[in-house]
XYZ file of C-alpha atoms in Angstrom:
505
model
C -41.137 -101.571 -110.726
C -40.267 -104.834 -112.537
C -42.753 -106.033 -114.949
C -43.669 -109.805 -115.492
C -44.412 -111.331 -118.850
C -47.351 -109.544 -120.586
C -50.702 -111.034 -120.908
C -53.191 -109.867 -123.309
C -57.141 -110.228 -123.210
C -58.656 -112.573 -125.731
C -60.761 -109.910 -126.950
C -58.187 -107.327 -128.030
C -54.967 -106.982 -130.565
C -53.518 -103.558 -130.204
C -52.097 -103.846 -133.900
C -55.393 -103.501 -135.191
C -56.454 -100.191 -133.900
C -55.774 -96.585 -134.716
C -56.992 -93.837 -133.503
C -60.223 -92.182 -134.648
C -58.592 -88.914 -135.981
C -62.245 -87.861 -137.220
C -62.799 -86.884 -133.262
C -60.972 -83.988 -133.730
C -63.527 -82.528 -136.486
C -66.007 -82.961 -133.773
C -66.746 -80.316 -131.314
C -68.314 -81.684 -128.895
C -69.720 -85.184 -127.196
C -73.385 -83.677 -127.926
C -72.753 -83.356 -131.605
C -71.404 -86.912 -132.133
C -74.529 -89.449 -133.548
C -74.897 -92.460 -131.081
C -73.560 -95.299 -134.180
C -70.317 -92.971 -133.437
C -70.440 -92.488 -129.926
C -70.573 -96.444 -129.698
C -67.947 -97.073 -132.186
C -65.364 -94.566 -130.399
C -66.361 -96.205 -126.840
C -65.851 -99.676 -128.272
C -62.364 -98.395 -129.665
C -61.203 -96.655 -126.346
C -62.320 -99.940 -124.438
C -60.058 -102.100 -126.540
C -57.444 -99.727 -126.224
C -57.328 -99.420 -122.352
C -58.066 -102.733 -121.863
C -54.786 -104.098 -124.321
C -52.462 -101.776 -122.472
C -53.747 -102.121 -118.799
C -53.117 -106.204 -119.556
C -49.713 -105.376 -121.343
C -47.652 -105.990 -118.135
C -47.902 -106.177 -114.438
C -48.446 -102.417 -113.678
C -49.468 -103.463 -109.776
C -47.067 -104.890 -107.128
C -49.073 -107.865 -105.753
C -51.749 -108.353 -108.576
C -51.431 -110.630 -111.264
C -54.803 -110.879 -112.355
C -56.379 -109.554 -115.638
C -57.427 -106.126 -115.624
C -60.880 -105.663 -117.308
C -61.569 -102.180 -118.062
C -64.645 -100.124 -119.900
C -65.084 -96.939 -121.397
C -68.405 -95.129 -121.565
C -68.667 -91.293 -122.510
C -70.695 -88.742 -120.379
C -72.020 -86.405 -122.831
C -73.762 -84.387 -119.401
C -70.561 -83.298 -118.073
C -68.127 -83.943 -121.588
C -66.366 -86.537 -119.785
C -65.132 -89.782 -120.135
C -66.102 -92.403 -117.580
C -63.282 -95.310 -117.209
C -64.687 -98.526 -115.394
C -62.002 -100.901 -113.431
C -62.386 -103.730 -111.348
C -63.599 -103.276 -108.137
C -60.929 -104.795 -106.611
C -58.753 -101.802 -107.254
C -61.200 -99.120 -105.496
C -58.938 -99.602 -101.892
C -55.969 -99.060 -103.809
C -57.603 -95.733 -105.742
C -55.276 -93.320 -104.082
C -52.411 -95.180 -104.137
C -49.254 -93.869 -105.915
C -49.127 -96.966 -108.456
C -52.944 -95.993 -109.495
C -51.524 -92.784 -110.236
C -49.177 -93.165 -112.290
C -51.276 -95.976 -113.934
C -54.092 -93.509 -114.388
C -51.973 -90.734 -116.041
C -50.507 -93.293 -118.646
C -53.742 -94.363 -119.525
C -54.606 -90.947 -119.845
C -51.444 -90.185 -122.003
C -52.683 -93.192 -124.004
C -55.714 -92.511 -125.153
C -55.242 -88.802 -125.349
C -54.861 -89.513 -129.660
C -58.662 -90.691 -129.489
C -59.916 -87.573 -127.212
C -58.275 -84.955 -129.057
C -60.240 -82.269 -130.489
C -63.717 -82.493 -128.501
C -64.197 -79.165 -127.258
C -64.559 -78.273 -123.393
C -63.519 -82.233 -122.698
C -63.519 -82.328 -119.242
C -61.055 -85.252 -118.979
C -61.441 -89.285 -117.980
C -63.752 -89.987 -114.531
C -62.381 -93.362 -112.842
C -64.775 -95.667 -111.538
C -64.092 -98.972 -109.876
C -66.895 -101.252 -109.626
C -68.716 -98.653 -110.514
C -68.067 -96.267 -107.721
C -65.754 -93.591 -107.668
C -62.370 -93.054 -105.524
C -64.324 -91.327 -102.476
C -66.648 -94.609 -101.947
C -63.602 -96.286 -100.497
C -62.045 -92.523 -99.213
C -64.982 -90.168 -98.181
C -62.597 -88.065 -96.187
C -60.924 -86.923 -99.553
C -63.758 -85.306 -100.967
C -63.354 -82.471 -99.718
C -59.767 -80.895 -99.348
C -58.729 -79.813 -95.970
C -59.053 -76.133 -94.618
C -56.809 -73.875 -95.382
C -55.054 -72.477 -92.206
C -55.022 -68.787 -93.279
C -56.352 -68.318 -96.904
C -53.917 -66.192 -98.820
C -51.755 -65.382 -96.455
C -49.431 -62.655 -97.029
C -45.618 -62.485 -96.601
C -44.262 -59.851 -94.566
C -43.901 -58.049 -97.321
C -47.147 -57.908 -98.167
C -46.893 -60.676 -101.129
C -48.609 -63.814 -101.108
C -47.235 -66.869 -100.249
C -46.519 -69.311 -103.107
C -45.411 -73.293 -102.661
C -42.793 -74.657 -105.030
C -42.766 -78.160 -105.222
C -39.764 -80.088 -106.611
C -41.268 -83.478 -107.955
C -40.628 -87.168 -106.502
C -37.252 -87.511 -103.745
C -35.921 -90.707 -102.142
C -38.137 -92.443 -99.743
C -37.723 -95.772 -97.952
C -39.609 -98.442 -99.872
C -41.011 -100.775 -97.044
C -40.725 -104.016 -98.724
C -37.380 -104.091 -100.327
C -36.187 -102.445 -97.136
C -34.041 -99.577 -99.528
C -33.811 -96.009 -99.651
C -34.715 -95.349 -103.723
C -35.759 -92.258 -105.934
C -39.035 -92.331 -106.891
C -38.359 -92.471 -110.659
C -36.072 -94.483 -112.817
C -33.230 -92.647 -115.045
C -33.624 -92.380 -118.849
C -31.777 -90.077 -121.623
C -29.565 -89.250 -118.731
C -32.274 -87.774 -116.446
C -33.774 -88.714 -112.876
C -36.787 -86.794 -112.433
C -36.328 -86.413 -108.804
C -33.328 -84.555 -109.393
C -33.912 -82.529 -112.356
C -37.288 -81.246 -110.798
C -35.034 -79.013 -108.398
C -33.663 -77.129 -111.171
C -36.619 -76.047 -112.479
C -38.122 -75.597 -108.469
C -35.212 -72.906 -108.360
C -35.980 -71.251 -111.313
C -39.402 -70.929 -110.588
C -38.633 -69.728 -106.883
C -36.273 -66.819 -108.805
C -38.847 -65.937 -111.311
C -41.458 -65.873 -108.746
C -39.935 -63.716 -106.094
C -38.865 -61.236 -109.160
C -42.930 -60.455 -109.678
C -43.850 -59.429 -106.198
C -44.487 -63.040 -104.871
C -42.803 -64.953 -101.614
C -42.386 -68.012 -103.075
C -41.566 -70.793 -100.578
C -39.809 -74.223 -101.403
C -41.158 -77.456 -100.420
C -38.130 -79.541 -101.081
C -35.274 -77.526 -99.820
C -32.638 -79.151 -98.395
C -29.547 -77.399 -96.642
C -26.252 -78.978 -96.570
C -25.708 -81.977 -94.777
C -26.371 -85.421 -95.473
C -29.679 -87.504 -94.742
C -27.996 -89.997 -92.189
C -30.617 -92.984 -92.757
C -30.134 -92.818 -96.467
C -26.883 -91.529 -97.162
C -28.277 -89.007 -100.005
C -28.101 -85.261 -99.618
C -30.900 -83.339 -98.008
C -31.739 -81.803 -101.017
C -32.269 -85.495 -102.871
C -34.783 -86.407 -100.032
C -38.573 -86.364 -100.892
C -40.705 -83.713 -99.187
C -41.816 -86.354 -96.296
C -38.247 -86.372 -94.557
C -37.482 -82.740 -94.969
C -40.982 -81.886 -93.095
C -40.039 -84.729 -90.760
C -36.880 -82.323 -90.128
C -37.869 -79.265 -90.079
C -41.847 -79.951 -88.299
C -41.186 -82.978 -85.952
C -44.115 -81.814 -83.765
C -46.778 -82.168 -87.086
C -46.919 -85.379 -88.068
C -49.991 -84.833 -89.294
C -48.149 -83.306 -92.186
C -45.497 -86.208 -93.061
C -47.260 -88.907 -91.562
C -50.899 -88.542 -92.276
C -51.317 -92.126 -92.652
C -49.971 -93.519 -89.183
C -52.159 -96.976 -89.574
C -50.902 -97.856 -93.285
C -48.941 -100.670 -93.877
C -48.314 -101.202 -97.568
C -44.745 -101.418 -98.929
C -44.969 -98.040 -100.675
C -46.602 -95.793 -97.654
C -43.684 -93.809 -97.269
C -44.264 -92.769 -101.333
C -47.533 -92.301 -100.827
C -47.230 -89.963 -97.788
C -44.711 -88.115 -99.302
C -47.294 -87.165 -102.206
C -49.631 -86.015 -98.874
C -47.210 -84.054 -97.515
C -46.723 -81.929 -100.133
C -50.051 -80.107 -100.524
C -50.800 -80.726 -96.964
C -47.722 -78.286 -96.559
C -49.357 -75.959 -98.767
C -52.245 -75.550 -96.745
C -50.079 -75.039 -93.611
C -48.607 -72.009 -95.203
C -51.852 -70.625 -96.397
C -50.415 -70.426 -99.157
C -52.105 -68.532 -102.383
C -51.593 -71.409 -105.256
C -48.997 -74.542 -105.331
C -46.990 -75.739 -108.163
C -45.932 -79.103 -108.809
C -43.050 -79.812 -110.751
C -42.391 -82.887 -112.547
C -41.295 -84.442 -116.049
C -43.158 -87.471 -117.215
C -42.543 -90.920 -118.265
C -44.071 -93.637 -120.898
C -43.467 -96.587 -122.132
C -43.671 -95.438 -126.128
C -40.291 -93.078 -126.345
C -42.197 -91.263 -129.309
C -44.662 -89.275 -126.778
C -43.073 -86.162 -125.568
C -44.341 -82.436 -125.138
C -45.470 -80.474 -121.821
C -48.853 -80.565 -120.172
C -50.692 -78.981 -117.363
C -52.596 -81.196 -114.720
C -55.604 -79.733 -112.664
C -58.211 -81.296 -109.929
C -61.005 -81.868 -111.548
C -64.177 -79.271 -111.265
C -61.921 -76.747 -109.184
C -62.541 -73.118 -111.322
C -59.937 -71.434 -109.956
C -57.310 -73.848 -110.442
C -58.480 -74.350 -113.809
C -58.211 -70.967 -114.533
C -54.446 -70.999 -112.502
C -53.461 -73.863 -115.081
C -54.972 -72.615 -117.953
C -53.390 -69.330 -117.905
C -50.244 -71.566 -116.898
C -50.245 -73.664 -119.757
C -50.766 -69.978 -122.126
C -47.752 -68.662 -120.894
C -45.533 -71.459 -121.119
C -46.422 -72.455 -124.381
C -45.437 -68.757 -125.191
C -42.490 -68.317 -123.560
C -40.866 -71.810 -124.898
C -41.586 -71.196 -128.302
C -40.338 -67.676 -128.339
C -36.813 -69.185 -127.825
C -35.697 -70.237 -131.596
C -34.315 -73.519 -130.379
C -37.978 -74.386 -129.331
C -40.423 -73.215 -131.544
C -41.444 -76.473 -132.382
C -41.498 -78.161 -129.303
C -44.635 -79.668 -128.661
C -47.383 -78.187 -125.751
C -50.673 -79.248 -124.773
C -53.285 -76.775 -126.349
C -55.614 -78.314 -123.753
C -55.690 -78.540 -120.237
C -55.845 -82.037 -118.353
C -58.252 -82.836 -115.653
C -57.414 -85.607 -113.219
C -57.859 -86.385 -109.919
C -54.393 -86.833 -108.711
C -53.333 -86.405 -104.388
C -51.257 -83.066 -105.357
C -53.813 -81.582 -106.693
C -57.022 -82.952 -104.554
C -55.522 -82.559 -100.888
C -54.604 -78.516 -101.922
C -57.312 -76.143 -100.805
C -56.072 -73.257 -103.058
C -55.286 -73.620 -106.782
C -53.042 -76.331 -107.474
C -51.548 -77.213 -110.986
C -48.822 -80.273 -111.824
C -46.871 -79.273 -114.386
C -45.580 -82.015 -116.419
C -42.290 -80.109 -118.494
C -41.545 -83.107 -121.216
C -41.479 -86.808 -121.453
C -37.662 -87.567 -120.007
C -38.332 -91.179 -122.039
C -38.467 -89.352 -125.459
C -34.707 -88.123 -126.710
C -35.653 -85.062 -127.922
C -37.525 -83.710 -124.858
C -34.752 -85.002 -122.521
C -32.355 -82.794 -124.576
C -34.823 -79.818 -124.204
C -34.903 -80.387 -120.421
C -31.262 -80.357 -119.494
C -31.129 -77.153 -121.464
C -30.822 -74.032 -119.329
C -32.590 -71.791 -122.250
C -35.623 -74.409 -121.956
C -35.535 -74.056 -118.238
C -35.903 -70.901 -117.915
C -38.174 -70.160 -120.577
C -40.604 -72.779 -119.126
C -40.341 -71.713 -115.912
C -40.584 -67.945 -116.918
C -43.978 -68.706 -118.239
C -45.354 -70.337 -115.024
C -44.572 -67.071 -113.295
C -46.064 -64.719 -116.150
C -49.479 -67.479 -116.075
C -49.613 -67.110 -112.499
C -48.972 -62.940 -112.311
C -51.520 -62.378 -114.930
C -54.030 -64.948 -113.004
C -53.570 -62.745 -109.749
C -54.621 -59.752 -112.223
C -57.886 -61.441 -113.513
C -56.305 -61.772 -117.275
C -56.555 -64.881 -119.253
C -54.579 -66.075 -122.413
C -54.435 -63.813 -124.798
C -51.894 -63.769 -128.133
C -49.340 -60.747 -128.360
C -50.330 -58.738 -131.276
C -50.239 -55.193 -132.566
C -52.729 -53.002 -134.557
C -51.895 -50.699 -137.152
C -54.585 -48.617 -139.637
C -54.786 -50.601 -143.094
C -53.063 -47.858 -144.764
C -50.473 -44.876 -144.856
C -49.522 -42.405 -147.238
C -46.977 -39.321 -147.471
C -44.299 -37.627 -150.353
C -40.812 -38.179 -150.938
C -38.631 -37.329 -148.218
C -41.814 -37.074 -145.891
C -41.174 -39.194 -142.397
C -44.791 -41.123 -142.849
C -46.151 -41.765 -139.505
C -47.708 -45.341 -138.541
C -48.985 -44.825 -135.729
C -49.313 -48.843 -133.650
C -53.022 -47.759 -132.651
C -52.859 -50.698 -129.529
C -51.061 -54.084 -128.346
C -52.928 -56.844 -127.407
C -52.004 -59.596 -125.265
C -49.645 -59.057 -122.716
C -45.566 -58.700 -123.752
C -42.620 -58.144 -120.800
C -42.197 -54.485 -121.617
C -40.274 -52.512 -123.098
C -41.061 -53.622 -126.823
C -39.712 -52.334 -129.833
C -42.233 -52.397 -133.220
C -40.384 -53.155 -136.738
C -42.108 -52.110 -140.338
C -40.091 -53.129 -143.506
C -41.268 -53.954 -146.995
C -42.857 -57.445 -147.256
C -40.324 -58.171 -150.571
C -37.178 -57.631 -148.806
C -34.746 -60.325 -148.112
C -34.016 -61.161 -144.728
C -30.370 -59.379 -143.996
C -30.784 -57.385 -147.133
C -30.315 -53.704 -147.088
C -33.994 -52.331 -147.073
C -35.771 -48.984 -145.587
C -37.364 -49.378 -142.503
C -39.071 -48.362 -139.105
C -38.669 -48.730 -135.554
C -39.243 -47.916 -132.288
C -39.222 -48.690 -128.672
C -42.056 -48.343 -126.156
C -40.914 -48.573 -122.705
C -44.014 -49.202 -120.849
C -47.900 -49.633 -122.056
C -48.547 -45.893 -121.203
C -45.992 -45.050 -124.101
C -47.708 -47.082 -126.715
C -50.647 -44.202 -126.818
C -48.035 -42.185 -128.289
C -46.126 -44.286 -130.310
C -45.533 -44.113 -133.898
C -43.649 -45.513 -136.298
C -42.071 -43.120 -139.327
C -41.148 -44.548 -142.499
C -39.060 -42.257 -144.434
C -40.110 -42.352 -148.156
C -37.627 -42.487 -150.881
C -37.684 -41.839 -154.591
C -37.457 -45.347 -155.508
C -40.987 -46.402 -153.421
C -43.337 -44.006 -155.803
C -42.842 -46.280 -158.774
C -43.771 -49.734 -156.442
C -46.508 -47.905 -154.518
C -48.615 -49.117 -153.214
C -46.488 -51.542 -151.684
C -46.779 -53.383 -148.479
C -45.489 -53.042 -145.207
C -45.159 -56.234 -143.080
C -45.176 -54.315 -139.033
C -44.389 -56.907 -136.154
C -43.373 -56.470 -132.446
C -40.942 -57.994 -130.027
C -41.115 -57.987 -126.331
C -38.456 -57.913 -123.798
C -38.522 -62.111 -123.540
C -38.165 -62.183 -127.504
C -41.465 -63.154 -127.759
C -42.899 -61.953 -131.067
C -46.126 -60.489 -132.220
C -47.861 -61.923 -135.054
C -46.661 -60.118 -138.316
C -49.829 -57.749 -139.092
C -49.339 -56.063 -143.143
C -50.422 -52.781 -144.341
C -50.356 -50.436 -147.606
C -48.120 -47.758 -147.886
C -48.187 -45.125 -150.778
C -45.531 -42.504 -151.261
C -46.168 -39.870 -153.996
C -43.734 -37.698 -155.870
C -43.035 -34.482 -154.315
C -45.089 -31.268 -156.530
C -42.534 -29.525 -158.630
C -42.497 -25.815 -157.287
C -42.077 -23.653 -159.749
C -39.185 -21.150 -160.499
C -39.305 -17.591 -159.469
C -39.325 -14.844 -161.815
C-alpha cells in the first residue's frame, strides 16, 4: 500500500510518551485505582490516536482518524473507539491488518494485567456485527470432527497470504511486501509442510489448504503453489462458490483479498475438520518488534485452550534449540477478532512465527532448525490439547537427599517427571562444583517410555575422595528426545568411609 505524507492530531506528540511499565506490577484491571485507570486510558488514547494519523493506512480515506480508549474492567478488556465511518469497512482486510498493528502497538502499555482479555473494537460505538450480523455466529460445521479413514481427525493447514488479483490496479500481487529477504506468502508454505509432516507423524490427517500441484496459474503466470487459497478452491471446487466466492455482490478493489481470507476457514468447515491452523509471519513498521505470538477469536474456550497449549509448546520447543534460547515468545495469548479465526466453527489459532521486518527474526525464520522446532511445537500443543493436558514445564523430582559408603553404587531414585518430554529421556546427576567438560563422577540413565520412569534410578558410585567434601551437592537434570531440558533440580549426597573389618586371628 503506498502511504501519503503523515498527518498528526493537534492533540498528540508521540515523542512525549512512554509506556506505563508500572502496568505490569498490576494484576488486574480491578486492582488499578480510577486516578490510574484514567491516566493509562488517556496514555493509550494518545498513543493510538498518533499512530492511526501517522500515514494513510486506508486506500480511499484521507481523513483524520480519531480514536479512544476506555478499559472494561467487567470483562478485562480494552474497548478501542473509531469513527463510525469505518464500521462498513470492519471486516475488511486493511482493518485487519490495521487492527493487529495497533494491537502490536500498544501491547508495551497492556503487558502484565492478568487474564487481559485483549482490545474490543467499536466504531461509532457499535461493534463489527452492527454493520455484519451474519458474522456473529460462525457457520455450521458440515460434520463436526470428522474422522479420516484412518480413524484420525481431520486437521486444516493453512499457508498464510498467496497472489490474488487486486481489482483496482488490475495486477496479480502477493499479499505481502518482501523485507530481510522474505515474502510471507511464500515462506508460510515451508512451515505449512512442516506442520503437515509433524502432524501426520502423531496420529492426525492433516489436510493442506494451499496446495498447489505443478503447473502454472495461467491468469497470473505464478505457480499453483504461489496462488492464495481462493484460486486453488476455485480449481479444485468449481461447483462451491460459496467457498471462494462468498461475497458475489462486493465490489471493492481488494474483494478478491478479502475472499481469499473467507475461503480459508470456510474450507475448514467443509472438511469438518477438528481445529485449523493459520500460518503467517508478521509485519511492523518499527524493525525493533520481533518475537512469535498466538492469535485466537475472542470468547471461543476451546480455541483458547487450542492456542494456549499452542503457544506452551512452541515456546518450548524453540528455546530448547541452543541457537534460540533467547528468542523472544509471547507469554500471553492474543484475543482478536480476525475472519480466520471468526468464520471457523472448530478451534482456530493464527500463528504469527516472527516479525519478517526485524533482522534478527527474519534470520530465525529462514532457518530450517527454527522451522522445525516451531512447527514441532504446534503439533505437540495440539496432541496434548486432544488429550485434555495443558502447559505444563518439564521437570524431574528427586528425594532431598542420598547417602551410601565408598564403593557403594548410591541409588537416586527420579521419584516422577512432570510436564510432558518426547520420550525416551535420559536423567544426568554430577557434582554442582564441576566444570563443564571437566572429568567428574557421575550418573545416568535412560527411560524409554513413562512406564519405565517407576523404576528408574540413578546410581552414583562413591569414591574415596567424596567422604572428605560430603555432604556435597548433586545438581540432577533431564533431557528429552527434542533436547528439551528439565529444570536443574539439586540434592545432598553423603558418602561415608567404609568400617574397617578387622583381621582374623
Amino acid at each position: 500500500m503506498s502511504r501519503t505524507l503523515p498527518f498528526v492530531l493537534g492533540c498528540c506528540v508521540l515523542a512525549s510518551v512512554v509506556p506505563n511499565r508500572g502496568a505490569a506490577s498490576i494484576n488486574a484491571l480491578s486492582e488499578m485505582s480510577a486516578s490510574d485507570k484514567a491516566s493509562l486510558e488517556r496514555r493509550i488514547t494518545e498513543v493510538a490516536n498518533n499512530y492511526a494519523n501517522s500515514y494513510q493506512h486506508f486506500e480511499g480515506d484521507r481523513l483524520p482518524i480519531h480514536i479512544n480508549a476506555v478499559f472494561d474492567p467487567t470483562a478485562n478488556s480494552l474497548i478501542v473507539n473509531m469513527d463510525e465511518r469505518f464500521g462498513p469497512m470492519s471486516t475488511s482486510p486493511e482493518m485487519e491488518d490495521f487492527r493487529r498493528r495497533l494491537e502490536i502497538e500498544l501491547e508495551p502499555y497492556i503487558d502484565g494485567l492478568s487474564s487481559f482479555s485483549g482490545l474490543r473494537f467499536r466504531f461509532g460505538g457499535k461493534d463489527m456485527y452492527f454493520w455484519f450480523p451474519e458474522e456473529r455466529d460462525p457457520p455450521a460445521v458440515k460434520d463436526k470432527k470428522r474422522l479420516s479413514a484412518t480413524g484420525a481427525p481431520v486437521v486444516a493447514v493453512s499457508a498464510g497470504h498467496g497472489y490474488y488479483y487486486h481489482h483496482g490496479y488490475k495486477d496479480w500481487r502477493p499479499q505481502r511486501s518482501p523485507y530481510n529477504g522474505i515474502l510471507e506468502d511464500e515462506i508460510t508454505l515451508v512451515f505449512a509442510s512442516l506442520l503437515f509432516a509433524d502432524l501426520y507423524m502423531s496420529n492426525t490427517s492433516p489436510v493442506l489448504v494451499r496446495e498447489g500441484g505443478f503447473g502454472q496459474h495461467k491468469p497470473s503466470g505464478q505457480p499453483w503453489q504461489m496462488m492464495g487459497a481462493r484460486y486453488l478452491l476455485e480449481d479444485s471446487m468449481p461447483n462451491r462458490p460459496d467457498i471462494w466466492h462468498s461475497l458475489p455482490d462486493a465490489t471493492e478493489a481488494l474483494r478478491d483479498y478479502k475472499e481469499d481470507i473467507r475461503s480459508r476457514p470456510l474450507y475448514a468447515n467443509e472438511l469438518g475438520a477438528d481445529a485449523v491452523f493459520h500460518l503467517h509471519t508478521n509485519a511492523v513498521d518499527n524493525s525493533a518488534t520481533r518475537g512469535a505470538k498466538v492469535v485466537v477469536q475472542e470468547g471461543r474456550v476451546e480455541s483458547i485452550k487450542l492456542g494456549s497449549a499452542v503457544l506452551c509448546y512452541m515456546k518450548e520447543q524453540i528455546h530448547a534449540q541452543k541457537d534460540f534460547k533467547g528468542y523472544p515468545v509471547s507469554n500471553t495469548l492474543t484475543q482478536g477478532n480476525y475472519g480466520e479465526n471468526r468464520l471457523a466453527a472448530m478451534p482456530s489459532v493464527i500463528i504469527e512465527m516472527g516479525f519478517h521486518t526485524n533482522t534478527e527474526d527474519a534470520k530465525a525464520l529462514k532457518d530450517i532448525w527454527f522451522q522445525n522446532a516451531s512447527m514441532r511445537g504446534v503439533a505437540k500443543g495440539y496432541k496434548l490439547f486432544k488429550e485434555g493436558k495443558g502447559c505444563e514445564e518439564f521437570t524431574v523430582e528427586t528425594p532431598a537427599a542420598a547417602e551410601g559408603m565408598v564403593d557403594d553404587l548410591v541409588p537416586i531414585p527420579v521419584r516422577k517427571i512432570r510436564g510432558f518430554p518426547s520420550f525416551p529421556v535420559t536423567v544426568i546427576a554430577s557434582r554442582k562444583e564441576c566444570a563443564t567438560g571437566s572429568s567428574c563422577e557421575s550418573a545416568s540413565g535412560r527411560a524409554k517410555d513413562e512406564s519405565a520412569m517407576s523404576e528408574f534410578a540413578l546410581g552414583y558410585k562413591c569414591v574415596e575422595a567424596d567422604v572428605a567434601r560430603s555432604p556435597f551437592t548433586m545438581v540432577v537434570s533431564a533431557k528429552d528426545s527434542d533436547d528439551v531440558f528439565a529444570k536443574p533440580i539439586e540434592i545432598s549426597l553423603t558418602c561415608k568411609p567404609r568400617p574397617v573389618e578387622p583381621e582374623s586371628v
